[in-house]
Amino acid sequence: MKEWIFTNIETLQFISISALGVYITIVLLTRIFGKRSFSKMSSFDFACTIAIGSIIASTLLSKSVSLFEGIFGLTIVYLLQGITAYLRKFKFFRNIVDNEPLFLMKKQEILWHNMKKANVTEGDLRAKLREANVLRLSEVKAVVFETTGDISVLHSSKNEEIAEWLVKGVLEK
């Protein structure tokens, strides 16, 4: 029980040195590859963020993962994300790694087939509308299930149409 609560000085030194090494590596790799490394712009970016967190935790807290192995793993994930960001310029590759955004509502109409496809409940939709401070359904111009899993609510109390550019590529079915 004592080992579960307390630790020894060598373990604390190991964690401190690993934390410093990982911290310096993260700063350097983020400067090289950009802030997108921690974004949720696509499902791939989100997965990379999770992988980076997991590698950091393993490197800091597991004696079976050396500092070099952790830094090597982080570098590989950053490289993969950089390569993927570059290859996204090509539609074929973008279609493989990115999800398409999906309309959940167009004006006041709930698109039930898209709600089912996105696995979003009516309660989830209501919560997002409240979060966006929608007071009347007549204010809703569109609700979009984004590629990241976020839900965007486009609304206005004015009688305005949505700029076509904002919803370019959003699937209706």
GROMACS .gro file of C-alpha atoms in nm:
model
  173
    1MET     CA    1   0.000   0.000   0.000
    2LYS     CA    2   0.289   0.234   0.080
    3GLU     CA    3   0.430   0.197  -0.275
    4TRP     CA    4   0.091   0.288  -0.417
    5ILE     CA    5   0.087   0.625  -0.238
    6PHE     CA    6   0.455   0.719  -0.219
    7THR     CA    7   0.750   0.691  -0.456
    8ASN     CA    8   1.127   0.714  -0.441
    9ILE     CA    9   1.362   0.993  -0.542
   10GLU     CA   10   1.494   0.803  -0.846
   11THR     CA   11   1.144   0.778  -0.991
   12LEU     CA   12   1.088   1.150  -0.939
   13GLN     CA   13   1.420   1.225  -1.109
   14PHE     CA   14   1.324   0.998  -1.401
   15ILE     CA   15   0.990   1.178  -1.439
   16SER     CA   16   1.151   1.523  -1.412
   17ILE     CA   17   1.415   1.450  -1.677
   18SER     CA   18   1.158   1.288  -1.906
   19ALA     CA   19   0.917   1.582  -1.860
   20LEU     CA   20   1.189   1.830  -1.950
   21GLY     CA   21   1.292   1.628  -2.256
   22VAL     CA   22   0.934   1.582  -2.375
   23TYR     CA   23   0.853   1.949  -2.311
   24ILE     CA   24   1.148   2.070  -2.518
   25THR     CA   25   1.059   1.820  -2.793
   26ILE     CA   26   0.693   1.931  -2.803
   27VAL     CA   27   0.793   2.299  -2.823
   28LEU     CA   28   1.041   2.230  -3.105
   29LEU     CA   29   0.809   2.002  -3.303
   30THR     CA   30   0.517   2.243  -3.266
   31ARG     CA   31   0.736   2.530  -3.388
   32ILE     CA   32   0.842   2.319  -3.688
   33PHE     CA   33   0.503   2.168  -3.779
   34GLY     CA   34   0.273   2.444  -3.653
   35LYS     CA   35  -0.012   2.479  -3.408
   36ARG     CA   36  -0.235   2.252  -3.612
   37SER     CA   37  -0.066   1.971  -3.420
   38PHE     CA   38  -0.312   2.039  -3.137
   39SER     CA   39  -0.618   2.126  -3.340
   40LYS     CA   40  -0.941   1.941  -3.399
   41MET     CA   41  -0.980   2.050  -3.758
   42SER     CA   42  -1.030   1.694  -3.877
   43SER     CA   43  -1.071   1.351  -3.725
   44PHE     CA   44  -0.708   1.280  -3.816
   45ASP     CA   45  -0.590   1.592  -3.629
   46PHE     CA   46  -0.796   1.485  -3.329
   47ALA     CA   47  -0.644   1.135  -3.341
   48CYS     CA   48  -0.293   1.284  -3.357
   49THR     CA   49  -0.367   1.502  -3.053
   50ILE     CA   50  -0.479   1.194  -2.861
   51ALA     CA   51  -0.169   1.001  -2.976
   52ILE     CA   52   0.060   1.284  -2.867
   53GLY     CA   53  -0.102   1.292  -2.523
   54SER     CA   54  -0.071   0.916  -2.490
   55ILE     CA   55   0.296   0.919  -2.589
   56ILE     CA   56   0.367   1.198  -2.342
   57ALA     CA   57   0.195   1.008  -2.060
   58SER     CA   58   0.373   0.683  -2.144
   59THR     CA   59   0.710   0.852  -2.165
   60LEU     CA   60   0.669   1.036  -1.836
   61LEU     CA   61   0.511   0.763  -1.626
   62SER     CA   62   0.629   0.432  -1.767
   63LYS     CA   63   0.976   0.304  -1.692
   64SER     CA   64   0.944   0.070  -1.991
   65VAL     CA   65   0.944   0.366  -2.236
   66SER     CA   66   1.275   0.551  -2.262
   67LEU     CA   67   1.298   0.924  -2.321
   68PHE     CA   68   1.449   0.857  -2.664
   69GLU     CA   69   1.162   0.623  -2.756
   70GLY     CA   70   0.908   0.884  -2.648
   71ILE     CA   71   1.079   1.159  -2.847
   72PHE     CA   72   1.105   0.927  -3.148
   73GLY     CA   73   0.732   0.841  -3.121
   74LEU     CA   74   0.635   1.209  -3.095
   75THR     CA   75   0.849   1.293  -3.398
   76ILE     CA   76   0.684   1.018  -3.603
   77VAL     CA   77   0.333   1.138  -3.511
   78TYR     CA   78   0.425   1.498  -3.600
   79LEU     CA   79   0.578   1.383  -3.930
   80LEU     CA   80   0.265   1.182  -4.014
   81GLN     CA   81   0.048   1.482  -3.940
   82GLY     CA   82   0.270   1.708  -4.151
   83ILE     CA   83   0.264   1.464  -4.443
   84THR     CA   84  -0.112   1.424  -4.411
   85ALA     CA   85  -0.160   1.804  -4.405
   86TYR     CA   86   0.038   1.828  -4.728
   87LEU     CA   87  -0.143   1.538  -4.898
   88ARG     CA   88  -0.482   1.690  -4.807
   89LYS     CA   89  -0.423   1.926  -5.099
   90PHE     CA   90  -0.523   1.634  -5.320
   91LYS     CA   91  -0.895   1.556  -5.326
   92PHE     CA   92  -0.841   1.179  -5.344
   93PHE     CA   93  -0.639   1.178  -5.021
   94ARG     CA   94  -0.867   1.432  -4.849
   95ASN     CA   95  -1.161   1.200  -4.915
   96ILE     CA   96  -0.975   0.918  -4.739
   97VAL     CA   97  -0.875   1.098  -4.418
   98ASP     CA   98  -1.147   1.361  -4.372
   99ASN     CA   99  -1.514   1.322  -4.298
  100GLU     CA  100  -1.765   1.537  -4.479
  101PRO     CA  101  -1.971   1.792  -4.285
  102LEU     CA  102  -2.341   1.709  -4.273
  103PHE     CA  103  -2.652   1.924  -4.239
  104LEU     CA  104  -2.863   1.833  -3.936
  105MET     CA  105  -3.107   2.119  -3.994
  106LYS     CA  106  -3.180   2.347  -4.286
  107LYS     CA  107  -3.381   2.643  -4.167
  108GLN     CA  108  -3.647   2.497  -3.935
  109GLU     CA  109  -3.642   2.151  -4.094
  110ILE     CA  110  -3.471   1.877  -3.896
  111LEU     CA  111  -3.306   1.630  -4.134
  112TRP     CA  112  -3.384   1.310  -3.944
  113HIS     CA  113  -3.193   1.080  -4.182
  114ASN     CA  114  -2.877   1.288  -4.127
  115MET     CA  115  -2.936   1.294  -3.752
  116LYS     CA  116  -2.946   0.915  -3.760
  117LYS     CA  117  -2.638   0.895  -3.985
  118ALA     CA  118  -2.442   1.123  -3.747
  119ASN     CA  119  -2.575   0.940  -3.441
  120VAL     CA  120  -2.704   1.269  -3.297
  121THR     CA  121  -3.017   1.262  -3.081
  122GLU     CA  122  -3.294   1.517  -3.072
  123GLY     CA  123  -3.176   1.603  -2.720
  124ASP     CA  124  -2.821   1.667  -2.850
  125LEU     CA  125  -2.962   1.898  -3.115
  126ARG     CA  126  -3.178   2.090  -2.865
  127ALA     CA  127  -2.876   2.129  -2.634
  128LYS     CA  128  -2.665   2.275  -2.916
  129LEU     CA  129  -2.941   2.515  -3.013
  130ARG     CA  130  -2.968   2.635  -2.653
  131GLU     CA  131  -2.589   2.662  -2.629
  132ALA     CA  132  -2.597   2.887  -2.937
  133ASN     CA  133  -2.865   3.105  -2.769
  134VAL     CA  134  -3.131   3.021  -3.024
  135LEU     CA  135  -3.463   3.146  -2.888
  136ARG     CA  136  -3.689   3.045  -3.178
  137LEU     CA  137  -3.652   2.780  -3.444
  138SER     CA  138  -3.733   3.050  -3.699
  139GLU     CA  139  -3.387   3.196  -3.620
  140VAL     CA  140  -3.209   2.879  -3.734
  141LYS     CA  141  -3.052   2.903  -4.078
  142ALA     CA  142  -2.859   2.575  -4.057
  143VAL     CA  143  -2.711   2.326  -3.813
  144VAL     CA  144  -2.402   2.143  -3.934
  145PHE     CA  145  -2.236   1.830  -3.796
  146GLU     CA  146  -1.873   1.921  -3.859
  147THR     CA  147  -1.592   1.689  -3.964
  148THR     CA  148  -1.455   1.707  -3.608
  149GLY     CA  149  -1.779   1.590  -3.447
  150ASP     CA  150  -1.864   1.942  -3.332
  151ILE     CA  151  -2.205   2.087  -3.412
  152SER     CA  152  -2.222   2.439  -3.556
  153VAL     CA  153  -2.541   2.642  -3.535
  154LEU     CA  154  -2.583   2.921  -3.789
  155HIS     CA  155  -2.862   3.151  -3.680
  156SER     CA  156  -2.985   3.507  -3.701
  157SER     CA  157  -3.299   3.691  -3.602
  158LYS     CA  158  -3.275   3.885  -3.929
  159ASN     CA  159  -3.422   3.750  -4.250
  160GLU     CA  160  -3.083   3.678  -4.406
  161GLU     CA  161  -2.963   3.386  -4.614
  162ILE     CA  162  -2.642   3.199  -4.538
  163ALA     CA  163  -2.347   3.286  -4.758
  164GLU     CA  164  -2.308   2.990  -4.995
  165TRP     CA  165  -1.934   2.980  -4.928
  166LEU     CA  166  -1.994   2.892  -4.561
  167VAL     CA  167  -2.184   2.575  -4.643
  168LYS     CA  168  -1.982   2.469  -4.947
  169GLY     CA  169  -1.922   2.094  -4.928
  170VAL     CA  170  -2.179   2.027  -4.653
  171LEU     CA  171  -2.376   1.714  -4.739
  172GLU     CA  172  -2.754   1.713  -4.734
  173LYS     CA  173  -2.794   1.335  -4.756
   0.00000   0.00000   0.00000
